[in-house]
Tab-separated table of C-alpha atoms in Angstrom:
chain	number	residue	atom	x	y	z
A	1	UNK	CA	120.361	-63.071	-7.987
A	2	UNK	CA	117.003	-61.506	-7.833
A	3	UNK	CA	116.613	-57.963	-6.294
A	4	UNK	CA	113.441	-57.251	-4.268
A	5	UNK	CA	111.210	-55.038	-6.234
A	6	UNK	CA	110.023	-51.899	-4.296
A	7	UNK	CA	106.524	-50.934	-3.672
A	8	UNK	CA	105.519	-47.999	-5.439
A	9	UNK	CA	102.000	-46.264	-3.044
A	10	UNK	CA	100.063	-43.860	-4.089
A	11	UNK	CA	98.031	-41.441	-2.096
A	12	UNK	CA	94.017	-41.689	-1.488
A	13	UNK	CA	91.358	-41.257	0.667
A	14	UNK	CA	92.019	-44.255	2.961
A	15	UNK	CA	96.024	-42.656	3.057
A	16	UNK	CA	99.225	-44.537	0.897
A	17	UNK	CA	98.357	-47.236	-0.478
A	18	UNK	CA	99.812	-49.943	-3.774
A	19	UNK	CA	99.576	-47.738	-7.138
A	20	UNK	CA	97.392	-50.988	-8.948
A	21	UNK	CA	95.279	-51.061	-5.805
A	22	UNK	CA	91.744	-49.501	-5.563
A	23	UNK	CA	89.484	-48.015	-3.268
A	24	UNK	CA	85.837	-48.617	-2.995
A	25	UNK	CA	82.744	-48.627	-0.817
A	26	UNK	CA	81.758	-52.339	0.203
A	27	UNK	CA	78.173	-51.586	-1.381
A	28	UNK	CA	79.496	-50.980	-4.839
A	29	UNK	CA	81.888	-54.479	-4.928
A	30	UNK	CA	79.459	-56.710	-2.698
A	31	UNK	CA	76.013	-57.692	-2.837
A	32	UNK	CA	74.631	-56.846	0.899
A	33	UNK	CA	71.056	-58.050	1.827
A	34	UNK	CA	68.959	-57.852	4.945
A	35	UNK	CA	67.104	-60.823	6.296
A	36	UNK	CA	63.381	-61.159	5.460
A	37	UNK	CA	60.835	-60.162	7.964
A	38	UNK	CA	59.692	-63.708	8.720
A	39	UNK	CA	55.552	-63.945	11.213
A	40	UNK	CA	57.601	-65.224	14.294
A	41	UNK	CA	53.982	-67.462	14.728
A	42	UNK	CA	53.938	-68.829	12.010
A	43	UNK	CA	57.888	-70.496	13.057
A	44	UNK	CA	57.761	-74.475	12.971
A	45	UNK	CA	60.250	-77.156	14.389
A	46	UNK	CA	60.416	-78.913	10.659
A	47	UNK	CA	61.426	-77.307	7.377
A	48	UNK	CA	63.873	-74.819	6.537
A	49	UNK	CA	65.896	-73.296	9.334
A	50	UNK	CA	66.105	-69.479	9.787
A	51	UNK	CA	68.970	-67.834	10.241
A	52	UNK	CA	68.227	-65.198	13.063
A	53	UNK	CA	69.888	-62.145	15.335
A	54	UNK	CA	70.462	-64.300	18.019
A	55	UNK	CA	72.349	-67.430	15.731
A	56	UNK	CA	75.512	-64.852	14.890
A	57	UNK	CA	77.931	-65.002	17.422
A	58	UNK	CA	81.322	-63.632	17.643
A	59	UNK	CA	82.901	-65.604	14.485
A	60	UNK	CA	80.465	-68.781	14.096
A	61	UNK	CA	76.723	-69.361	14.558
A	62	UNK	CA	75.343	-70.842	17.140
A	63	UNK	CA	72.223	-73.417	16.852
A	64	UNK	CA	71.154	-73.801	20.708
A	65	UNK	CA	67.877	-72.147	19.529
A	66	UNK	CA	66.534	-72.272	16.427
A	67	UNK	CA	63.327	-71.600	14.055
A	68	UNK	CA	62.376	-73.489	10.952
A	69	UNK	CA	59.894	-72.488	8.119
A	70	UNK	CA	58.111	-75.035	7.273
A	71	UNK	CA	55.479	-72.774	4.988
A	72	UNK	CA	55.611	-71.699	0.916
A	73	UNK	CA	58.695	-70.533	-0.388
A	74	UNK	CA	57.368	-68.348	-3.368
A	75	UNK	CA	59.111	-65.026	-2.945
A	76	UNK	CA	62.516	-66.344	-0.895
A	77	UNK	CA	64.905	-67.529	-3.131
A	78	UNK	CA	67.145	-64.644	-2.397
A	79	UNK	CA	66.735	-65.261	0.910
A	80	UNK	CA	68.453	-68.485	1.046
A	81	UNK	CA	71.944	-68.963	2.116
A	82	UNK	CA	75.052	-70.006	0.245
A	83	UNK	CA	78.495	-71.339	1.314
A	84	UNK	CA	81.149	-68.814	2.498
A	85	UNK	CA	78.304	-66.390	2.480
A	86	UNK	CA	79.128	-63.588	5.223
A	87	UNK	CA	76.533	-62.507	8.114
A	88	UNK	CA	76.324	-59.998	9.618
A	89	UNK	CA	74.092	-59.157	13.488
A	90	UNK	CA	72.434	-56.072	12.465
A	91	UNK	CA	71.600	-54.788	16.387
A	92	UNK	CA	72.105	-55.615	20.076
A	93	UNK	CA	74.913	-54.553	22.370
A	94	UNK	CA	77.821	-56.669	19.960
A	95	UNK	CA	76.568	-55.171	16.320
A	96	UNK	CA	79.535	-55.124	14.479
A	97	UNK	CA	81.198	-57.672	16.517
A	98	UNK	CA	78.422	-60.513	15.544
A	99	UNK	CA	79.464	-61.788	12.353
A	100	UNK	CA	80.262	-65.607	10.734
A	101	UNK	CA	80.675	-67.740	7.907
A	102	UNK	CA	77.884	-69.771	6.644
A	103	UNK	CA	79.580	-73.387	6.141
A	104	UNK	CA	78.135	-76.416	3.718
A	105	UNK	CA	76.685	-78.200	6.987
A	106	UNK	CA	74.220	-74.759	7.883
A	107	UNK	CA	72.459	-75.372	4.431
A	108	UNK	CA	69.962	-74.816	4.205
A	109	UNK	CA	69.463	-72.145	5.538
A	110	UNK	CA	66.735	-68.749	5.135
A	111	UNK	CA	68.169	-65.371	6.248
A	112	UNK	CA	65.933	-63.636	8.802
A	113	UNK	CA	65.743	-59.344	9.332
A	114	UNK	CA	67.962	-57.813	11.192
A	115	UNK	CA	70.732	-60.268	9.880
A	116	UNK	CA	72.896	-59.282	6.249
A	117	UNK	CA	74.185	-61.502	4.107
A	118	UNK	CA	77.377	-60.069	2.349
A	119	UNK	CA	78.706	-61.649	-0.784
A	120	UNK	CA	81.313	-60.375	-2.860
A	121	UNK	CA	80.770	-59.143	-6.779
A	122	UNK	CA	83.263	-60.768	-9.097
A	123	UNK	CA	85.866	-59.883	-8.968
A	124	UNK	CA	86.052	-59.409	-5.456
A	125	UNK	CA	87.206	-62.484	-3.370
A	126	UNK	CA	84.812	-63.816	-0.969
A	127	UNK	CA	87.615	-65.352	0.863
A	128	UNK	CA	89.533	-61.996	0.752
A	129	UNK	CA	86.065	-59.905	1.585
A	130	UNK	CA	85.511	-62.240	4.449
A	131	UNK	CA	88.855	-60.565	6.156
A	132	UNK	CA	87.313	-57.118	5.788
A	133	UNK	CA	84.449	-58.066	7.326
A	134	UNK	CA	86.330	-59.494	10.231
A	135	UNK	CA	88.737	-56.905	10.598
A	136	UNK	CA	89.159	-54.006	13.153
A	137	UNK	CA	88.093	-51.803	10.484
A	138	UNK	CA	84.649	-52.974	10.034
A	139	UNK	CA	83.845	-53.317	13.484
A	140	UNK	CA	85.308	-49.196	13.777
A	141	UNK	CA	83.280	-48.631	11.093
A	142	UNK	CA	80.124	-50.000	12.435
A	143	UNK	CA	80.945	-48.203	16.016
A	144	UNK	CA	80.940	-44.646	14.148
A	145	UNK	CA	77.743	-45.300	12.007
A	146	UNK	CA	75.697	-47.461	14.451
A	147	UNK	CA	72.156	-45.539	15.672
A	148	UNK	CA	70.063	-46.415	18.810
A	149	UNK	CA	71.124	-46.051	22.715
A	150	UNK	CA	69.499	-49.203	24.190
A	151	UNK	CA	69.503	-51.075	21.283
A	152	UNK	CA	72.244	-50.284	19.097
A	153	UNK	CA	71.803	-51.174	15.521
A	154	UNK	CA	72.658	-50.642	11.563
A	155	UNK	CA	71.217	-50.758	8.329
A	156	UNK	CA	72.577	-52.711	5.031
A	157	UNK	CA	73.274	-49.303	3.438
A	158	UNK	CA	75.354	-48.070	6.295
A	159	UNK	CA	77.059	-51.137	6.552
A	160	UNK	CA	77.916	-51.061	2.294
A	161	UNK	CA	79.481	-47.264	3.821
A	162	UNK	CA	82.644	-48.913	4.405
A	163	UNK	CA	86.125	-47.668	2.187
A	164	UNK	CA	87.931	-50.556	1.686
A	165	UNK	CA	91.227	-50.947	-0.237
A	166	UNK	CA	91.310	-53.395	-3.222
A	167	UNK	CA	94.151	-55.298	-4.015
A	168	UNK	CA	94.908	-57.196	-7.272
A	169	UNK	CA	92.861	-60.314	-8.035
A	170	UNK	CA	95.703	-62.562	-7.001
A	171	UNK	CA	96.514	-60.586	-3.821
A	172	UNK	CA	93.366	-61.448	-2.783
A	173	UNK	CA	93.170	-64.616	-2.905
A	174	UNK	CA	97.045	-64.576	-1.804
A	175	UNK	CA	96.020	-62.659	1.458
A	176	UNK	CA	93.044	-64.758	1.994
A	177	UNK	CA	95.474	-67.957	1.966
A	178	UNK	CA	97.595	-67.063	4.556
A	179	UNK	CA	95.252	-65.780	6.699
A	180	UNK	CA	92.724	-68.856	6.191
A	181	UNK	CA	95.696	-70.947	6.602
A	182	UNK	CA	96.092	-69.618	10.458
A	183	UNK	CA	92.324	-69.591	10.597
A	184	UNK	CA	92.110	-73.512	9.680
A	185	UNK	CA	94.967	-74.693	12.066
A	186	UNK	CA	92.786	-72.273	15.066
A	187	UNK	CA	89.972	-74.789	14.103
A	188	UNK	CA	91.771	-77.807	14.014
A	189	UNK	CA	92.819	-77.286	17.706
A	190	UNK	CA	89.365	-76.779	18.857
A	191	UNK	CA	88.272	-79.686	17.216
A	192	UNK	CA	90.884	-81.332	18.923
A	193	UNK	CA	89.960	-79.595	22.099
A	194	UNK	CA	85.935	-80.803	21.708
A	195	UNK	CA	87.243	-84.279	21.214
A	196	UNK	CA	89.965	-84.076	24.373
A	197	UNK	CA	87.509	-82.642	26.674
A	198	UNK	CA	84.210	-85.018	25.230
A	199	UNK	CA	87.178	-87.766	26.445
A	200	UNK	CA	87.591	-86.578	30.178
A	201	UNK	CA	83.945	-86.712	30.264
A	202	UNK	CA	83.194	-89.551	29.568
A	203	UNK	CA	86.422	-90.977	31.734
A	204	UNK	CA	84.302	-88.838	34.983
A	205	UNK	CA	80.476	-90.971	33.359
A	206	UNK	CA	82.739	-94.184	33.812
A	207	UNK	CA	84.014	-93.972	37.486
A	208	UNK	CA	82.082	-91.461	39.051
A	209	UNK	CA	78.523	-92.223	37.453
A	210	UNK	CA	78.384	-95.484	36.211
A	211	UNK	CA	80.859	-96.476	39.001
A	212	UNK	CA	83.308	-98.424	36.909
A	213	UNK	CA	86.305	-96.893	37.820
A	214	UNK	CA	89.213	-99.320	38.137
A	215	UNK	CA	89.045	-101.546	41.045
A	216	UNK	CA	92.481	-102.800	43.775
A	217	UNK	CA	92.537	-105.374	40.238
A	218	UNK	CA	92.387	-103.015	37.922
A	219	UNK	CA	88.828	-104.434	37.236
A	220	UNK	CA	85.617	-102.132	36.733
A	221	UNK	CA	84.223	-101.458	40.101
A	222	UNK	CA	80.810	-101.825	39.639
A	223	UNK	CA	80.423	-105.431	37.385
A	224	UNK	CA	83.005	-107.075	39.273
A	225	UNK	CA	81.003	-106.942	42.540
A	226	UNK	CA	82.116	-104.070	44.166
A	227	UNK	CA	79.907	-103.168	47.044
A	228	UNK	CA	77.397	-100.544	47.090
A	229	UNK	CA	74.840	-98.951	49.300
A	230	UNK	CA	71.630	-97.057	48.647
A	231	UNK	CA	71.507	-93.264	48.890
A	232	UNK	CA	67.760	-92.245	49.956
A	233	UNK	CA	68.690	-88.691	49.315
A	234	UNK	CA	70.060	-89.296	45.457
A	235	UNK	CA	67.338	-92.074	45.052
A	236	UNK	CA	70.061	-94.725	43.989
A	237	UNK	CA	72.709	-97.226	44.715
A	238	UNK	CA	76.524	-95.607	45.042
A	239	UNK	CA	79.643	-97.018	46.418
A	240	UNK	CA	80.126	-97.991	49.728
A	241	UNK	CA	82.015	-95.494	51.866
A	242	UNK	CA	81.138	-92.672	49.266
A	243	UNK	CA	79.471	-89.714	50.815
A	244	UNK	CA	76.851	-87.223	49.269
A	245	UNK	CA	77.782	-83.795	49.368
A	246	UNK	CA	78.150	-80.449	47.350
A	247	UNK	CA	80.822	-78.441	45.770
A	248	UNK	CA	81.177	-76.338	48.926
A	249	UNK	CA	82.749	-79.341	50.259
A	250	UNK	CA	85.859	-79.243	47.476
A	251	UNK	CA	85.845	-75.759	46.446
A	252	UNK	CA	85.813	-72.089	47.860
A	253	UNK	CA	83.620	-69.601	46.167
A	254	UNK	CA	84.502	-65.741	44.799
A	255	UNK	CA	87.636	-66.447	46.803
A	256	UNK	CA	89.562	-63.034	45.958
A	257	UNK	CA	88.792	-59.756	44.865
A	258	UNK	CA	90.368	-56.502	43.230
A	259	UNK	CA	89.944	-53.749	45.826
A	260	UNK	CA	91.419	-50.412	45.096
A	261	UNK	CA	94.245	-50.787	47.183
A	262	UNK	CA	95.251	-54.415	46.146
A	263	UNK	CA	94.084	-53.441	42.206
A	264	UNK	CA	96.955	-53.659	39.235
A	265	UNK	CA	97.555	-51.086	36.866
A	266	UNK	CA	96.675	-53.177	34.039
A	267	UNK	CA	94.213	-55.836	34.100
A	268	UNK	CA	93.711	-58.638	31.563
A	269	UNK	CA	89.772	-59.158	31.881
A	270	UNK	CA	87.507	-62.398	31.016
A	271	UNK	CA	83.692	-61.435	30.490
A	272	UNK	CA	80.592	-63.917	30.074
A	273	UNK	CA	80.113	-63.047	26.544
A	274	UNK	CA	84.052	-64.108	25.323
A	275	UNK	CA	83.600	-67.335	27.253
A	276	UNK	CA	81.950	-69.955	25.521
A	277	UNK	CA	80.777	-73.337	26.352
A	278	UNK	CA	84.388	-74.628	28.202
A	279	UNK	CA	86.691	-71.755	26.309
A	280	UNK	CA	87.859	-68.344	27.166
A	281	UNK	CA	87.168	-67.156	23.349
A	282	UNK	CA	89.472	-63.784	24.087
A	283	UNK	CA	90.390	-61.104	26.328
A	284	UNK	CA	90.800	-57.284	26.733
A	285	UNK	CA	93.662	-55.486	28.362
A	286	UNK	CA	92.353	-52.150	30.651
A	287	UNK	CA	94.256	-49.166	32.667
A	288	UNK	CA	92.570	-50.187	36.317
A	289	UNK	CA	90.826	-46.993	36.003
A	290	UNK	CA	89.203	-47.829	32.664
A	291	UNK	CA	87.840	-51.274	33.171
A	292	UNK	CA	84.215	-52.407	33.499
A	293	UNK	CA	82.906	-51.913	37.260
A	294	UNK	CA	82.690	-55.821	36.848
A	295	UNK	CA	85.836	-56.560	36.692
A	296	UNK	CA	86.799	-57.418	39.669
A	297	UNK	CA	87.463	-61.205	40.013
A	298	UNK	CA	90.850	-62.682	40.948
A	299	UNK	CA	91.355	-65.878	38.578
A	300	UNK	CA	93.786	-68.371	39.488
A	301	UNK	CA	94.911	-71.831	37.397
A	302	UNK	CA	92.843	-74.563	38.282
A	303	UNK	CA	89.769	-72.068	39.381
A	304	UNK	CA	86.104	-72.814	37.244
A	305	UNK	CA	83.905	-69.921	36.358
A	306	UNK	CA	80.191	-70.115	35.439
A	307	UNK	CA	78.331	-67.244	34.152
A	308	UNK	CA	75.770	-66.732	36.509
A	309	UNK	CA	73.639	-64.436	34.011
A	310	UNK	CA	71.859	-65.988	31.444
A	311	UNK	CA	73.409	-69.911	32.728
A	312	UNK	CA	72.005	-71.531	29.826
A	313	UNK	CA	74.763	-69.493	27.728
A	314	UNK	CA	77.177	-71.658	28.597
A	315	UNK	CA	79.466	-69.174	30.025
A	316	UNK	CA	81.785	-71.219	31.478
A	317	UNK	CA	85.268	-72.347	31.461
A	318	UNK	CA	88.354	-74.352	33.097
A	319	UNK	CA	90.963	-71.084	34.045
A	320	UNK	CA	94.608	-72.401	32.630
A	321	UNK	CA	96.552	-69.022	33.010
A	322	UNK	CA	97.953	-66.796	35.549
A	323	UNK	CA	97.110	-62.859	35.775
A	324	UNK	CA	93.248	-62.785	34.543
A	325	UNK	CA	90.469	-60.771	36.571
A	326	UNK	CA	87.013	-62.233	35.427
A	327	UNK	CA	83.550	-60.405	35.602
A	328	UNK	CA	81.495	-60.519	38.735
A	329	UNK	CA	78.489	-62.170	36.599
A	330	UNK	CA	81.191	-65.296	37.015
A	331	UNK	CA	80.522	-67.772	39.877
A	332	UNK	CA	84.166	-68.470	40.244
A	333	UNK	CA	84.980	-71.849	42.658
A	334	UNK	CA	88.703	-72.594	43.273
A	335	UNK	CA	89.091	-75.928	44.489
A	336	UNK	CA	90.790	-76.835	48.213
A	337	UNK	CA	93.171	-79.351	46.750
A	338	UNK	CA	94.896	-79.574	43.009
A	339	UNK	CA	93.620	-83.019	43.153
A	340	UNK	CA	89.949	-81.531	42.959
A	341	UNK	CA	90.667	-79.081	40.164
A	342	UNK	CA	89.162	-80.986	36.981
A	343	UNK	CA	86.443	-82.961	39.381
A	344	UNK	CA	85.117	-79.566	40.456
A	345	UNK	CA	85.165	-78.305	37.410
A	346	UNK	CA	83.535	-81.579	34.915
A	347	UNK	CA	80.868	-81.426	38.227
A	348	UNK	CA	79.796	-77.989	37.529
A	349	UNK	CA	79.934	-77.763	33.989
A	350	UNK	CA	77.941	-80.866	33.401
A	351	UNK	CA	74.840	-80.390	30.934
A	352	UNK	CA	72.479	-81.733	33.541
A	353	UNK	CA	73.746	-78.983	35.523
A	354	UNK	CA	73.970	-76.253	33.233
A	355	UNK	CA	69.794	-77.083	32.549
A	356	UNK	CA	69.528	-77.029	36.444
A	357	UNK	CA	70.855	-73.791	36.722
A	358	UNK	CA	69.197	-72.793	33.929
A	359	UNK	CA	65.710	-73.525	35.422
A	360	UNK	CA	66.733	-71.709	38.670
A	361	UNK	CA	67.539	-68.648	36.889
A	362	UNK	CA	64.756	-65.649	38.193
A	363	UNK	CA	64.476	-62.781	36.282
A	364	UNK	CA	62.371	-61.750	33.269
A	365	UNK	CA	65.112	-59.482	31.811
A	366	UNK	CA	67.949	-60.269	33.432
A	367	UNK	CA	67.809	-63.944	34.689
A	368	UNK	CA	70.333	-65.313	36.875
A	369	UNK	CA	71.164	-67.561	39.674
A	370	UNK	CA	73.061	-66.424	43.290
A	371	UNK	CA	76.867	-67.557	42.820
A	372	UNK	CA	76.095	-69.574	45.790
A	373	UNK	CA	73.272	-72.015	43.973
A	374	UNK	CA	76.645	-72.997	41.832
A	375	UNK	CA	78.300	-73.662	45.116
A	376	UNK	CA	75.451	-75.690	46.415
A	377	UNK	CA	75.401	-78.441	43.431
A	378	UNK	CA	74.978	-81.800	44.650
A	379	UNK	CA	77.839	-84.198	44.110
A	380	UNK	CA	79.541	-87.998	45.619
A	381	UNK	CA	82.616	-87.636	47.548
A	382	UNK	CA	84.841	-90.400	46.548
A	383	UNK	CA	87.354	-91.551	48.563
A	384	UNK	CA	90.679	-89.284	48.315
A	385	UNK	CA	92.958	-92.317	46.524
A	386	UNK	CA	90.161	-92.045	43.728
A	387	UNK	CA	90.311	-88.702	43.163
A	388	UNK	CA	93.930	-88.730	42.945
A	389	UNK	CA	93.856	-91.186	40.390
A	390	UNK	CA	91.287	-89.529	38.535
A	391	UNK	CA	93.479	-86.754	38.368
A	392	UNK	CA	96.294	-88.487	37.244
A	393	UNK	CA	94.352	-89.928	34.370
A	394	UNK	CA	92.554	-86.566	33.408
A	395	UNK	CA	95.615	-84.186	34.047
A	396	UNK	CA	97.246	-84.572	30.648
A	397	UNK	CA	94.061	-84.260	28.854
A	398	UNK	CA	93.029	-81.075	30.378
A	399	UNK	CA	96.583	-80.095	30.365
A	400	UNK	CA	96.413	-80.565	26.500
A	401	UNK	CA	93.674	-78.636	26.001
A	402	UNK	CA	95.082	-75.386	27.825
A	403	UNK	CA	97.976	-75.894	25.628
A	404	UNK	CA	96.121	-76.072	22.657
A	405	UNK	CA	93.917	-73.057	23.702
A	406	UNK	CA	96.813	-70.877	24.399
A	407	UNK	CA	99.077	-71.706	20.891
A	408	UNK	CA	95.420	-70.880	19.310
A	409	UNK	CA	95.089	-67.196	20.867
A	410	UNK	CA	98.845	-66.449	19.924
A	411	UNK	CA	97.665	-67.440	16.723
A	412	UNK	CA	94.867	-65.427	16.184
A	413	UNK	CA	97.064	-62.501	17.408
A	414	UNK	CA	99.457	-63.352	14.694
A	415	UNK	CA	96.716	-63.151	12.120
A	416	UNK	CA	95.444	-59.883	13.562
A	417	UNK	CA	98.837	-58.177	12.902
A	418	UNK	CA	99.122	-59.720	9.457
A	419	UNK	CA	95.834	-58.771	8.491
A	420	UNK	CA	96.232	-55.371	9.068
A	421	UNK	CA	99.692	-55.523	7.506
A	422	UNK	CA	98.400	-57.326	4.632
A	423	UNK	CA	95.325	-55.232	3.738
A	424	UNK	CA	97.221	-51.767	3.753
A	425	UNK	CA	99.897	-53.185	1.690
A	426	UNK	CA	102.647	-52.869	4.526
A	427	UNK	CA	103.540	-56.654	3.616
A	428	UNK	CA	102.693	-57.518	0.141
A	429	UNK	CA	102.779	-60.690	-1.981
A	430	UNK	CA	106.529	-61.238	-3.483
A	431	UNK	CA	106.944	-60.254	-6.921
A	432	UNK	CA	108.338	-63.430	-8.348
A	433	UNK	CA	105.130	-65.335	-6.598
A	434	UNK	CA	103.016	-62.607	-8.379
């Protein structure tokens, strides 16, 4: 029978740690670069595309804007991107927090200032280094080194400040397994998620734009002669019997608020920037007395918030759990009937009405629309057997999603604790798989 082999530490600078593990700044085992100081005029929409500030996002890049170089490339070969390569924001109110993996399908791709690219120095593991860069440490790091009040921001050197523990070669790559391993299946439901909710939109184009939604036959509405009636108002045909009216007609808006008096001790709170194009990305626990003066929201199941700030962000998302207070930059509608909950909620979200919004915004700075231009959206009223068996057709999908949402934040709690457990060698690789 094999005996479990005990962990001998030794003491450093970063506290106990494995005796054949090392400590290091991140400057002298990776290769960090800052972005190059591209003529913003001199931007095209063909070539190359540039990696900018504004790209990094909270764990992926985003590509709603974006810049191409389309001019020489004498001087920029370091410049250009590589898979797994790390980035890292270098300024705004999220420094630290701003960081991604470059995949295959970015390249190519030129790095921009006030972005780094961190890439890890054989033999460091990228997958390994891509876990210290992600981890609570970094960002705790980048808090206590950060310069700049209204614009917070750090420089490569300060980030290559970081003390980071070293494990063996094969730990590495050991740790970065099982963490990637959580990371992949987080992935996979969201790409089931894009695919589920890309389905119960294009179920709402069928009956409720294109008007083929299942006749007394079963038949689709619209081809098989179903009668319709023009709409001066929406400049087109619709069914007869529909009406025209907004989302004030199936929703309430901002219907509850925290007060002091009505206020829990503990709050679990949902801001615009963790909630991302139809998914509440994460959320942060405060004491009532330490939370954001925005947080003040009362979000029930079945509600839709919209991030009025900024609309073309694509704050927005479908609420599928109890006990979350949401920011008051949220337009939050509940509907007046469960039956309305995913109608309301596919109406408000839609693209064309994310651009409307978008357009409305006022505000050089700071642009935003009144939570009651959300309310206001036009939409048809179908008759109340429709939307019931709209519902019924939707329900599972959306329920499926929420489901798939949820298992993916326990699981990227999970991998919080084990990466923390994992990188001070609290849990280490088993001997015999060593």
């Amino acid at each position: 029978m094999k005996t479990a082999t005990k962990t001998k530490f030794k003491q450093t600078e970063l506290g106990m740690i494995p005796e054949d593990w090392e400590v290091s700044n991140l400057g002298e085992v990776a290769d960090i670069l800052a972005g190059f100081p591209f003529k913003g005029d001199k931007y095209s929409d063909k070539g190359i595309r540039v990696l900018r500030g504004e790209n990094v996002s909270i764990g992926f890049l985003r590509w709603d804007t974006e810049k191409r170089w389309n001019h020489s490339l004498e001087g920029l070969d370091k410049y250009r991107l590589a898979d797994s390569d790390i980035v890292v924001g270098m300024d705004g109110s999220r420094v630290g927090q701003n960081r991604a993996k470059i995949k295959n399908s970015d390249l190519p791709l030129l790095l921009a200032q006030r972005v780094a690219r961190v890439r890890a120095k054989p033999p460091l593991d990228q997958g390994f280094l891509y876990y210290v860069i992600f981890s609570d440490k970094f960002f705790s790091h980048v808090e206590a080194v950060r310069t700049g009040t209204s614009v917070p921001h750090i420089s490569s050197s300060q980030i290559g400040e970081l003390k980071l523990t070293i494990p063996t070669p094969f730990e590495q790559h050991y740790i970065s397994k099982i963490l990637s391993d959580l990371d992949s299946k987080i992935e996979l439901n969201q790409q089931m998620n894009n695919t589920l909710e890309s389905m119960g939109r294009a179920i709402f184009k069928h009956w409720f734009v294109d008007f083929e939604f299942p006749n007394e036959k079963g038949k689709p509405y619209k081809t098989s002669g179903g009668a319709m009636t023009y709409n001066e108002e929406l400049g087109r045909e619709m069914p007869k019997g529909w009406e025209l009216g907004t989302l004030g007609d199936l929703s309430e808006l901002n219907p509850e608020s925290w007060s002091e008096t009505t206020a829990p001790k503990e709050i679990n709170y949902v801001d615009l920037s963790n909630t991302k194009w139809g998914k509440i990305e994460q959320t942060q626990r405060y004491l009532w007395e330490d939370a954001p003066s925005r947080a003040q929201r009362v979000l029930r199941p079945g509600d839709t918030i919209i991030g009025t700030v900024r609309p073309g962000n694509g704050s927005f998302s479908l609420v599928g759990e109890k006990g979350l207070t949401g920011s008051t930059g949220f337009a939050v509608l509940r509907p007046h009937k469960e039956t309305y909950e995913k109608y309301v909620y596919i109406v408000s979200t839609s693209a064309e009405n994310i651009e409307r919004l978008s357009h409305l915004a006022d505000g050089a700075a700071y642009p935003a629309v009144r939570p009651d231009v959300v309310l206001a959206t036009q939409t048809l009223l179908p008759p109340e057997s429709l939307m019931q068996r709209f519902a019924s057709v939707v329900n599972p999908i959306m329920i499926k999603i929420i489901y798939n949402d949820r298992e993916s934040r326990t699981l990227d709690a999970l991998r919080d604790v084990l990466l923390q457990k994992l990188m001070s060698g609290k849990i280490r690789v088993p001997t015999e798989v060593r």
